[in-house]
JSON list of C-alpha atoms in Angstrom, two decimals:
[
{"chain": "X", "resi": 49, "resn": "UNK", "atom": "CA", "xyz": [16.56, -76.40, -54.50]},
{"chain": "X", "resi": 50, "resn": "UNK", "atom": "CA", "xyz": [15.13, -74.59, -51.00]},
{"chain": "X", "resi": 51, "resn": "UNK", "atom": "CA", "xyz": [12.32, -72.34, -52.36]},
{"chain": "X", "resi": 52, "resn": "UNK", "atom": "CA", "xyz": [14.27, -68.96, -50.53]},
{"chain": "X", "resi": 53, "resn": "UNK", "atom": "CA", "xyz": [17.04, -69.80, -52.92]},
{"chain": "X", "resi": 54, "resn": "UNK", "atom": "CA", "xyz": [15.60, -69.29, -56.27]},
{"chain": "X", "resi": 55, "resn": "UNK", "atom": "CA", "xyz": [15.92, -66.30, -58.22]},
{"chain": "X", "resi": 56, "resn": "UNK", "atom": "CA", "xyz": [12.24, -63.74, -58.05]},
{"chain": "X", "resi": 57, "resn": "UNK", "atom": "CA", "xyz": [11.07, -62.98, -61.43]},
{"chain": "X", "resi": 58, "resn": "UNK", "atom": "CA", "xyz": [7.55, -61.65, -62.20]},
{"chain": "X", "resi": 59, "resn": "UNK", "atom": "CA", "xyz": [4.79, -63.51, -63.86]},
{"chain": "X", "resi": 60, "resn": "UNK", "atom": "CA", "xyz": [5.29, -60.48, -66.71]},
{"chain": "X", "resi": 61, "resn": "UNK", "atom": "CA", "xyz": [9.04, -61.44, -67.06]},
{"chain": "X", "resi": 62, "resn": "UNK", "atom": "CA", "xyz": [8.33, -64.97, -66.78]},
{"chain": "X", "resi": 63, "resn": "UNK", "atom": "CA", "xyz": [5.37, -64.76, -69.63]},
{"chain": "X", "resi": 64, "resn": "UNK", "atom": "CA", "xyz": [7.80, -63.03, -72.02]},
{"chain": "X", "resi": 65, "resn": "UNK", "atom": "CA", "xyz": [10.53, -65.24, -71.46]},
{"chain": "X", "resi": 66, "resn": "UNK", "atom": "CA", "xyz": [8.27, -68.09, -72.47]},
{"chain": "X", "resi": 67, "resn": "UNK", "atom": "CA", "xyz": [7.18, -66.80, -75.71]},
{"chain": "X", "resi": 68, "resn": "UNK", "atom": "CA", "xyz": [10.58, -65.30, -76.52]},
{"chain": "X", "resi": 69, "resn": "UNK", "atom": "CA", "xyz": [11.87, -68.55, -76.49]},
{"chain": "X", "resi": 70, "resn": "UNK", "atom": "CA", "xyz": [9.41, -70.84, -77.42]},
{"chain": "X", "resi": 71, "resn": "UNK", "atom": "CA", "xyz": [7.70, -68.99, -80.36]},
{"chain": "X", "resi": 72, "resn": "UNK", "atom": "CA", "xyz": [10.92, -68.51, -82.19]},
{"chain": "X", "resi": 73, "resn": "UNK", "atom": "CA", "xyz": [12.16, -72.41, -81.36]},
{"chain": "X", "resi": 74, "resn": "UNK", "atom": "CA", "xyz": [8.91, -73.21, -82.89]},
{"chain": "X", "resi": 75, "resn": "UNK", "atom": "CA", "xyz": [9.40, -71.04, -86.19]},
{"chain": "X", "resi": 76, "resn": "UNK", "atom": "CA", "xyz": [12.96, -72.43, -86.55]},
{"chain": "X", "resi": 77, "resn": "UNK", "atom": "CA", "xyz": [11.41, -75.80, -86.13]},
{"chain": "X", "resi": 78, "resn": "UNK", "atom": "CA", "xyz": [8.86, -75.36, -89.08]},
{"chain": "X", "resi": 79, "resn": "UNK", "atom": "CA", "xyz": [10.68, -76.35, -92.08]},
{"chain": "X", "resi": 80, "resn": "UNK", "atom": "CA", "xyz": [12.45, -79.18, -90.70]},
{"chain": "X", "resi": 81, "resn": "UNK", "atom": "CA", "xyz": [9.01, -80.42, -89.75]},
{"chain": "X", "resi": 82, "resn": "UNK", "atom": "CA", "xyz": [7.77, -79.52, -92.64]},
{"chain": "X", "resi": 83, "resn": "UNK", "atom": "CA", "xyz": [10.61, -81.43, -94.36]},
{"chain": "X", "resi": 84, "resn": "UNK", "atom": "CA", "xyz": [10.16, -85.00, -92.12]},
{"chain": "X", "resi": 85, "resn": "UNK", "atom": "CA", "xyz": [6.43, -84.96, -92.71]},
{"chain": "X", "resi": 86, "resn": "UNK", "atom": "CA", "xyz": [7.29, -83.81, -97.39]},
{"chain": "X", "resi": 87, "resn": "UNK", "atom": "CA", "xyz": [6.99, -87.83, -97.58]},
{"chain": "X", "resi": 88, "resn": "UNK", "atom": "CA", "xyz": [3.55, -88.46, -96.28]},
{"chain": "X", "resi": 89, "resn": "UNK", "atom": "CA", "xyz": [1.64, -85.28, -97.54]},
{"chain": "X", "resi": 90, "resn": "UNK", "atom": "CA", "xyz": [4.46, -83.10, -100.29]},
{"chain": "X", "resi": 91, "resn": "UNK", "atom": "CA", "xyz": [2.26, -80.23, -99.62]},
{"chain": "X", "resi": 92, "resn": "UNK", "atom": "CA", "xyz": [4.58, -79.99, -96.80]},
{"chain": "X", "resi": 93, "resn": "UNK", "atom": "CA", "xyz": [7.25, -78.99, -98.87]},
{"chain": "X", "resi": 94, "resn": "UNK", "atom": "CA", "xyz": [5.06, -76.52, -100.20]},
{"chain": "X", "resi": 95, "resn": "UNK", "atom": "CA", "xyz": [4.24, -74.92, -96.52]},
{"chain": "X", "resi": 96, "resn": "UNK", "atom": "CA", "xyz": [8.06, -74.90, -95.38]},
{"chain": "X", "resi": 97, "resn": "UNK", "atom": "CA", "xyz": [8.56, -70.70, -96.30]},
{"chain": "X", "resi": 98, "resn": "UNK", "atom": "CA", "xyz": [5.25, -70.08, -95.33]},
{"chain": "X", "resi": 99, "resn": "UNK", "atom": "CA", "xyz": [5.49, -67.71, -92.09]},
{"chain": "X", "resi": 100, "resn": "UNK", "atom": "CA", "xyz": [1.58, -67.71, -91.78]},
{"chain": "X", "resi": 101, "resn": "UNK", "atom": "CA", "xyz": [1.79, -71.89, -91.66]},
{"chain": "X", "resi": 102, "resn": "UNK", "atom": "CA", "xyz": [4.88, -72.10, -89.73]},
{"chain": "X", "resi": 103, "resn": "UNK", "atom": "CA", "xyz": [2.86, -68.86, -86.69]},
{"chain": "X", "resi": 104, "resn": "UNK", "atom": "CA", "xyz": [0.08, -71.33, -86.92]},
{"chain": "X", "resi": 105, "resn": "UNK", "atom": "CA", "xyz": [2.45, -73.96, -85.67]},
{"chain": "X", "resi": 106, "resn": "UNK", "atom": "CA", "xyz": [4.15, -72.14, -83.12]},
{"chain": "X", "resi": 107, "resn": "UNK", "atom": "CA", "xyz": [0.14, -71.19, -81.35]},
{"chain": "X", "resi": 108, "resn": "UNK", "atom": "CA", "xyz": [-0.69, -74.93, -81.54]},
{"chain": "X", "resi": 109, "resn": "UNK", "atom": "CA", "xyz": [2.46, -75.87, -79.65]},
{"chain": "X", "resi": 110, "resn": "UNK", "atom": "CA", "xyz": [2.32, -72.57, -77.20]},
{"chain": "X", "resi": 111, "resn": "UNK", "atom": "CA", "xyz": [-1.21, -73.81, -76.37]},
{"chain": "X", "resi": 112, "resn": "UNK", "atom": "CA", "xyz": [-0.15, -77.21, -75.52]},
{"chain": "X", "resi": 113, "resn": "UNK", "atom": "CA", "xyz": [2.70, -75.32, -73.06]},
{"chain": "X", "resi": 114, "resn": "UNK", "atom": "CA", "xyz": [0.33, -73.61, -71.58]},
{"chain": "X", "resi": 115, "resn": "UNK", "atom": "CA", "xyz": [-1.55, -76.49, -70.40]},
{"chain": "X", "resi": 116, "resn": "UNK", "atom": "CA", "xyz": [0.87, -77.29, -67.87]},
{"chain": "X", "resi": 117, "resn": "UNK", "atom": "CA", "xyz": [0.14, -74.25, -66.08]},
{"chain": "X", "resi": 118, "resn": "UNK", "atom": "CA", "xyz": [-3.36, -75.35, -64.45]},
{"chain": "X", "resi": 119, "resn": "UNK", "atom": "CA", "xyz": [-1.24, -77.91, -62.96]},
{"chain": "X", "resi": 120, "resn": "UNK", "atom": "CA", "xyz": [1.68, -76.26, -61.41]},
{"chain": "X", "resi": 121, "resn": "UNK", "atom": "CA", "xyz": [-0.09, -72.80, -60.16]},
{"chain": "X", "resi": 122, "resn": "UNK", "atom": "CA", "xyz": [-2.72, -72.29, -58.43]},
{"chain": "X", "resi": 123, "resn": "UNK", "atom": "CA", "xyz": [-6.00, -71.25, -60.62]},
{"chain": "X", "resi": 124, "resn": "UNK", "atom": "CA", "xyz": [-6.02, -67.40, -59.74]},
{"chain": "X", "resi": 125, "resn": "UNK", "atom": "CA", "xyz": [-1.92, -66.97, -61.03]},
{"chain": "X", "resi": 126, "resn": "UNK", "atom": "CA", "xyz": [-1.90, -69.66, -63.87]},
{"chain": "X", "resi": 127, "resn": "UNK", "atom": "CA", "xyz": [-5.00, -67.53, -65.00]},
{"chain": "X", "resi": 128, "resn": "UNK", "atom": "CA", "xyz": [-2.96, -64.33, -64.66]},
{"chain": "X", "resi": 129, "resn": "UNK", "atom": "CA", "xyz": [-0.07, -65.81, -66.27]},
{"chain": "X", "resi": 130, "resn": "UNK", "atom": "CA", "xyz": [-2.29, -66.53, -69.07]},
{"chain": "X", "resi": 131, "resn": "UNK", "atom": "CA", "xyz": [-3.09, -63.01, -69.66]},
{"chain": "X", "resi": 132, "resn": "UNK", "atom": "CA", "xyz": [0.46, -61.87, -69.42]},
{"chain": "X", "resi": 133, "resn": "UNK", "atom": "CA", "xyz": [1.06, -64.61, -72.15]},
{"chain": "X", "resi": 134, "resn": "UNK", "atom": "CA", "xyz": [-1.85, -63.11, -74.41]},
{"chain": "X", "resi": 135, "resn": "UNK", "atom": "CA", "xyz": [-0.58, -59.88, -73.92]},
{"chain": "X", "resi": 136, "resn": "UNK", "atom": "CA", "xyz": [2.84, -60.18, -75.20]},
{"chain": "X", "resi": 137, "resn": "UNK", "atom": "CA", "xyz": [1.64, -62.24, -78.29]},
{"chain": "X", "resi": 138, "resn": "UNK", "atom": "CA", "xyz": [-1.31, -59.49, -78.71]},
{"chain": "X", "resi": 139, "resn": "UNK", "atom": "CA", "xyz": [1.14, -58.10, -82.06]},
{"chain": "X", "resi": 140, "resn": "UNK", "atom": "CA", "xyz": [2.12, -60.86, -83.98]},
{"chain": "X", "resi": 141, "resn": "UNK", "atom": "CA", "xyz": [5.53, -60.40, -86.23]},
{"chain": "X", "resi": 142, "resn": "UNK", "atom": "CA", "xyz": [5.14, -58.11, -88.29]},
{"chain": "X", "resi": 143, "resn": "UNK", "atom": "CA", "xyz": [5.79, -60.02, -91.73]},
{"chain": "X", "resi": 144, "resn": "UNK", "atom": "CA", "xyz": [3.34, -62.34, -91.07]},
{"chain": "X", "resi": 145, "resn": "UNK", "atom": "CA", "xyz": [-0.34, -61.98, -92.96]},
{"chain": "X", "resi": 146, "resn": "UNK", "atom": "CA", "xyz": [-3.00, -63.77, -90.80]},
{"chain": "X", "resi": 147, "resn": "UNK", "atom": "CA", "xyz": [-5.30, -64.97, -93.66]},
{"chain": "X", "resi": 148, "resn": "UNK", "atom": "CA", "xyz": [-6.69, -68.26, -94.89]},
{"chain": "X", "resi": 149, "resn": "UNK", "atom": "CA", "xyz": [-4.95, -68.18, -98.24]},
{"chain": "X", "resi": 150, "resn": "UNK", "atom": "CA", "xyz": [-1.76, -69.14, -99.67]},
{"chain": "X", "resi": 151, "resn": "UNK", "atom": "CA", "xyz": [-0.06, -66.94, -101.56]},
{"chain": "X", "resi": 152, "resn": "UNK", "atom": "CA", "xyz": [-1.46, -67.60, -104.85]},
{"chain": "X", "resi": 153, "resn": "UNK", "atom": "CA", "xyz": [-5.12, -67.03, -103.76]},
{"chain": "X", "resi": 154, "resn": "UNK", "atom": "CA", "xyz": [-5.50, -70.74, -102.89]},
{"chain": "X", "resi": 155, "resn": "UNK", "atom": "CA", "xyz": [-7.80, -71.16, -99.54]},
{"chain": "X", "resi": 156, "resn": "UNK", "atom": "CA", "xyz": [-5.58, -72.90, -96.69]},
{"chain": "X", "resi": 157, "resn": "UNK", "atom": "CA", "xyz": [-8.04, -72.76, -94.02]},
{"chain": "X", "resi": 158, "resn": "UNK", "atom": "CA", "xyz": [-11.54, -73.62, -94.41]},
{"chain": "X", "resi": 159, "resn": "UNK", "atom": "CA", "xyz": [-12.97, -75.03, -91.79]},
{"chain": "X", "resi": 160, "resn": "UNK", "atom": "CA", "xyz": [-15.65, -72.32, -90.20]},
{"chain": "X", "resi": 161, "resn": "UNK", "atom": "CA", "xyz": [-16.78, -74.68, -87.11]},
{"chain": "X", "resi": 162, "resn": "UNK", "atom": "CA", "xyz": [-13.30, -74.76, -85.09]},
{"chain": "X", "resi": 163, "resn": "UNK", "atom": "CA", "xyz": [-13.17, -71.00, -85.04]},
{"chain": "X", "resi": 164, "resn": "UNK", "atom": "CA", "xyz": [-11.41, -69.94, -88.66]},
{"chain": "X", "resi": 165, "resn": "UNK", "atom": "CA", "xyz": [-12.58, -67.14, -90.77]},
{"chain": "X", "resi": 166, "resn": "UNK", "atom": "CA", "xyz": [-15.21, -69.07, -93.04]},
{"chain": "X", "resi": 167, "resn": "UNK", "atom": "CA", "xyz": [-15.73, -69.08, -96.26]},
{"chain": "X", "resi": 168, "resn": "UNK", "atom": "CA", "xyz": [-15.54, -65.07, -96.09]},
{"chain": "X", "resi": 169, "resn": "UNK", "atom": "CA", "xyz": [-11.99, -63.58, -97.38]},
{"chain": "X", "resi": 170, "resn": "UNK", "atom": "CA", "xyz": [-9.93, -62.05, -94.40]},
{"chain": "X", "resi": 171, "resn": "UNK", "atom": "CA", "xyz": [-8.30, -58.63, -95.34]},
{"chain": "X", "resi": 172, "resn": "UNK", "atom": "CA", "xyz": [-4.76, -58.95, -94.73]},
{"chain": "X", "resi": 173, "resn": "UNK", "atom": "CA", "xyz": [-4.73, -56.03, -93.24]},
{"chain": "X", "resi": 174, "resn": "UNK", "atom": "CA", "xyz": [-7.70, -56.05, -90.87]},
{"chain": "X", "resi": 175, "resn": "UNK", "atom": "CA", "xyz": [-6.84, -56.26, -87.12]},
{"chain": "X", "resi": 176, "resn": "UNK", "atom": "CA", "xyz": [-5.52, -59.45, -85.88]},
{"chain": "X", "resi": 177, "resn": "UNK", "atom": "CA", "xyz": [-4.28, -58.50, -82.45]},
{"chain": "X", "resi": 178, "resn": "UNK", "atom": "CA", "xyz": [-6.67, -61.20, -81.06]},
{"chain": "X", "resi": 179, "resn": "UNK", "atom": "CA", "xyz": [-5.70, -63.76, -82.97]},
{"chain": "X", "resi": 180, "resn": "UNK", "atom": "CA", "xyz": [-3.26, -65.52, -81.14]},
{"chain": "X", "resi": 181, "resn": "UNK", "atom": "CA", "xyz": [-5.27, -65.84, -77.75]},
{"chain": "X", "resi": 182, "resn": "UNK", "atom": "CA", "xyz": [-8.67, -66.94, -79.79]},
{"chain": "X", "resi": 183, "resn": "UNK", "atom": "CA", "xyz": [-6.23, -69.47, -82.02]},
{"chain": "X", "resi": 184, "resn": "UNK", "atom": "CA", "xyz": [-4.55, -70.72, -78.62]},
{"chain": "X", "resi": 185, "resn": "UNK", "atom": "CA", "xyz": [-8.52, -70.80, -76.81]},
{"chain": "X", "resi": 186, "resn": "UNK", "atom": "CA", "xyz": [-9.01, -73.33, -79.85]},
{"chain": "X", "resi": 187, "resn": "UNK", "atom": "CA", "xyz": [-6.49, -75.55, -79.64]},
{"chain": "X", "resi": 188, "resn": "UNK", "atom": "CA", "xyz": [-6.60, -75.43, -75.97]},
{"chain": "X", "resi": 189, "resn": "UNK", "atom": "CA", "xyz": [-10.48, -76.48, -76.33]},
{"chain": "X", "resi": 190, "resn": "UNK", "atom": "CA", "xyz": [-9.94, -79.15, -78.68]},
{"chain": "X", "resi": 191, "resn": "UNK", "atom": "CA", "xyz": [-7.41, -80.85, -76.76]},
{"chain": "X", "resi": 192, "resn": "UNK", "atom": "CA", "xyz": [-9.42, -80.92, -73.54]},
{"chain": "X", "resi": 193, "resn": "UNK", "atom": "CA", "xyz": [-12.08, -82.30, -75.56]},
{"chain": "X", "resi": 194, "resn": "UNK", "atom": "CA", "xyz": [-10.15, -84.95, -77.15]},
{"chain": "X", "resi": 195, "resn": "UNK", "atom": "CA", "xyz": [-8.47, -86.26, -73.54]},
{"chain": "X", "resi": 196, "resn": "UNK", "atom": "CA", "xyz": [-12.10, -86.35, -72.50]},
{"chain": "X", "resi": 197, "resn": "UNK", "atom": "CA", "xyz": [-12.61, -88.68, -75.64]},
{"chain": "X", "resi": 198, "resn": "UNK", "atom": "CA", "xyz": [-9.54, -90.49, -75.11]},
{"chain": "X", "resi": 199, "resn": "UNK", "atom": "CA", "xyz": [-8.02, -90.15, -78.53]},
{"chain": "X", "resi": 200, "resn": "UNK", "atom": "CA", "xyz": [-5.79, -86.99, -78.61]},
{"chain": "X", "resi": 201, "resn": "UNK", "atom": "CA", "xyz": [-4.32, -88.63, -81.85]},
{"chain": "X", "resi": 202, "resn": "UNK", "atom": "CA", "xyz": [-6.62, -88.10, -84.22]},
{"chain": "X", "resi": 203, "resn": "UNK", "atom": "CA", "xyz": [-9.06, -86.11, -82.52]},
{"chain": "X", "resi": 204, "resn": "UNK", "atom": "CA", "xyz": [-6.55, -82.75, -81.03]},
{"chain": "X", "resi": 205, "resn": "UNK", "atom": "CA", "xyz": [-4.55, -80.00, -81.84]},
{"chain": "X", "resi": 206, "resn": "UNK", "atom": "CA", "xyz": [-3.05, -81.89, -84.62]},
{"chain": "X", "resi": 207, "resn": "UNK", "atom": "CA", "xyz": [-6.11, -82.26, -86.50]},
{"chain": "X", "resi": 208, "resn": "UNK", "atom": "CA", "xyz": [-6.95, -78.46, -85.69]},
{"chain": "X", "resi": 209, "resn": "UNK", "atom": "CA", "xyz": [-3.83, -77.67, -87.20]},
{"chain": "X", "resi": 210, "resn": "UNK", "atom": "CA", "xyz": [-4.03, -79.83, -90.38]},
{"chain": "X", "resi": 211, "resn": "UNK", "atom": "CA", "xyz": [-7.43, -78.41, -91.09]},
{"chain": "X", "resi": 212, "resn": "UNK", "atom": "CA", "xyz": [-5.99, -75.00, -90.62]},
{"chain": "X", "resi": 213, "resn": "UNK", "atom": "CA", "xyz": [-3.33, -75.50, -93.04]},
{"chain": "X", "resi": 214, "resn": "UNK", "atom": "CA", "xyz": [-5.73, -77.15, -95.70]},
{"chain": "X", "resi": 215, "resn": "UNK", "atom": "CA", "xyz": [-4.05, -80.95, -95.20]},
{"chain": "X", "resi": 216, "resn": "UNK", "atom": "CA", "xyz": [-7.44, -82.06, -93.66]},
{"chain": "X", "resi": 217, "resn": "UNK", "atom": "CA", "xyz": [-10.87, -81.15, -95.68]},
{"chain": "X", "resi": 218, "resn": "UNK", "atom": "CA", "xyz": [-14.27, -82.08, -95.04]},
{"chain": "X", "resi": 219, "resn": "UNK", "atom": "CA", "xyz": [-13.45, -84.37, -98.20]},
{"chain": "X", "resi": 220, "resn": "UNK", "atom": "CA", "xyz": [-10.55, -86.26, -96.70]},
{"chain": "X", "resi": 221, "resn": "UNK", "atom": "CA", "xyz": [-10.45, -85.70, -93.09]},
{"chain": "X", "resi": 222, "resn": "UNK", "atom": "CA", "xyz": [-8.83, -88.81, -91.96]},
{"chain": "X", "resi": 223, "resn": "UNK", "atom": "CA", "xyz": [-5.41, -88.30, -92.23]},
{"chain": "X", "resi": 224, "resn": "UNK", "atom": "CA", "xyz": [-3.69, -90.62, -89.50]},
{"chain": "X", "resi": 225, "resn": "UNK", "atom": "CA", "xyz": [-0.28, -90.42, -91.66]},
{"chain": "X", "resi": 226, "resn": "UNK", "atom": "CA", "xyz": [0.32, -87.17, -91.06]},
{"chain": "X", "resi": 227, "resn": "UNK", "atom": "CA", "xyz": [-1.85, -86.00, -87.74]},
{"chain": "X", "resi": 228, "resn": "UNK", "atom": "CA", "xyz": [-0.02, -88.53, -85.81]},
{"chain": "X", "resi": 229, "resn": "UNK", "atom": "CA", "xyz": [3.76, -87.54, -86.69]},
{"chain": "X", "resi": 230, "resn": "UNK", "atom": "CA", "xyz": [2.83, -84.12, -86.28]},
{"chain": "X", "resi": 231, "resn": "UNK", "atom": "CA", "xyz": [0.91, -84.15, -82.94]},
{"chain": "X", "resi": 232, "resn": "UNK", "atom": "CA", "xyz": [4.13, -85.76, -81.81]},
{"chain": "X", "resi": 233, "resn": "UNK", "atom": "CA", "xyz": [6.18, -82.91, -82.75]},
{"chain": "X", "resi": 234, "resn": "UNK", "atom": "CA", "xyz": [3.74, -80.43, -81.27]},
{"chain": "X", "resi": 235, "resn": "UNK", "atom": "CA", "xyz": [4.33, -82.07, -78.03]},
{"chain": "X", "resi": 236, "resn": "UNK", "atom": "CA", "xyz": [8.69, -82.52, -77.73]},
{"chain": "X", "resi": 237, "resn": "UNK", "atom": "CA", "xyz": [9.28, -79.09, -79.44]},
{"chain": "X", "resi": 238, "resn": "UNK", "atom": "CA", "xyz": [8.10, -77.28, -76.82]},
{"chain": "X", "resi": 239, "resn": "UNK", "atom": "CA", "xyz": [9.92, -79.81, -73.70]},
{"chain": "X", "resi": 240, "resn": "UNK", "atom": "CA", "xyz": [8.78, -78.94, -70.45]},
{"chain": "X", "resi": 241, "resn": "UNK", "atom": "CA", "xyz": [9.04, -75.15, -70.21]},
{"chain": "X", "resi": 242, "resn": "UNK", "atom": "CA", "xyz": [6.87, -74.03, -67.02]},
{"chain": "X", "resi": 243, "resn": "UNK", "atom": "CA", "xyz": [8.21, -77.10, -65.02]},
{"chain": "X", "resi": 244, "resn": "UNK", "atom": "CA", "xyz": [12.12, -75.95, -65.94]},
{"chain": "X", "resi": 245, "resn": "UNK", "atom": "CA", "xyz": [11.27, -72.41, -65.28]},
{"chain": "X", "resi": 246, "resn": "UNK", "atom": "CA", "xyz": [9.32, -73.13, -61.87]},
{"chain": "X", "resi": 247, "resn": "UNK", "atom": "CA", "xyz": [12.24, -75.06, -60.59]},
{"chain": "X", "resi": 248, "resn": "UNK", "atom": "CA", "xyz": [14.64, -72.07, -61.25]},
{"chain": "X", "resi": 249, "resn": "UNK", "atom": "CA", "xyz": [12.65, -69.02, -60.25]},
{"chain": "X", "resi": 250, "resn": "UNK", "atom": "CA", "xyz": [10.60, -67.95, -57.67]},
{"chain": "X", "resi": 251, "resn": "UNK", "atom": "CA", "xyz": [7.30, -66.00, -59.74]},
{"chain": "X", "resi": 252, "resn": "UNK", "atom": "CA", "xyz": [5.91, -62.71, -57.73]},
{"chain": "X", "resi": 253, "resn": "UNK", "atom": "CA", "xyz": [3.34, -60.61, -58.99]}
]
């Protein structure tokens, strides 16, 4: 489609847009997942109501979205479009509890050296607001990381994510039964958002 025939939307629109629709797709998604994957790990089955699991989710694949944008922008607007991003995910839902434990004081998330909250508790109601963009920074970092080590498999944002959700402990950290199915899912649930949405819409300032 000629360029002066697209549709103008700003890079604010276009930001909120993206996580309007991909953050809830993702949530939706959870429990299914959660459901496919019951039969390798059942602690699955255990994480499909959890909102806190199923936000966690939702960063790792927003993070692999965002990716793209390097790619199809130049560097000064796919950084700005990253900050628009941030900012509309700077106040997570409001039901959700950022906090590494389950709901019957169990730790979920313990691994201090990808950027969690340590062994320290987390009061549920301390200020999270920067959680999303530091949680997305991770996964972002650990998938450039593991492309540079050619083995995004076992070695990505599915890892990140299993360790996050306590499927993956320094005790048992290879997990190839699980990481792989759900790296895969991390990467079709989101499709190809910023290519669609650059093909549609002219994006001003």
């Amino acid at each position: 489609m000629p360029l002066f025939g697209k549709k103008s939307i700003t890079e604010a629109q276009a930001a909120r847009n993206f996580v309007d629709e991909v953050l809830p797709g993702s949530l939706q998604s959870w429990p299914t997942v959660c459901e496919k994957l019951g039969s390798a790990d059942p602690r699955f089955r255990n994480l499909r109501e959890d909102k806190a699991a199923a936000f966690e989710f939702a960063l790792a694949i927003i993070s692999i979205q965002m990716r793209a944008l390097k790619n199809l922008l130049t560097e000064e607007s796919a950084h700005l479009m990253e900050q628009h991003i941030y900012s509309v995910l700077r106040n997570p839902p409001s039901e959700i509890v950022i906090s590494p434990f389950a709901e019957d004081g169990t730790r979920k998330m313990t691994i201090d050296e990808i950027g969690f909250f340590g062994e320290d508790d987390r009061d549920p109601n301390a200020d999270t607001r920067d959680y999303p963009a530091q949680s997305i920074a991770i996964y972002r970092q650990v998938f450039d990381s593991a492309i540079e080590e050619g083995d995004t498999l076992m070695s990505g944002p599915g890892v990140l994510l299993c360790m996050r959700l306590g499927l993956i402990t320094r005790d048992r950290q290879y997990r190839p039964e699980i990481v792989q199915p759900l790296f895969h899912y991390l990467t079709i649930l989101g499709g190809t958002w910023w290519k669609d949405c650059l093909s549609k819409y002219r994006i001003s300032p």
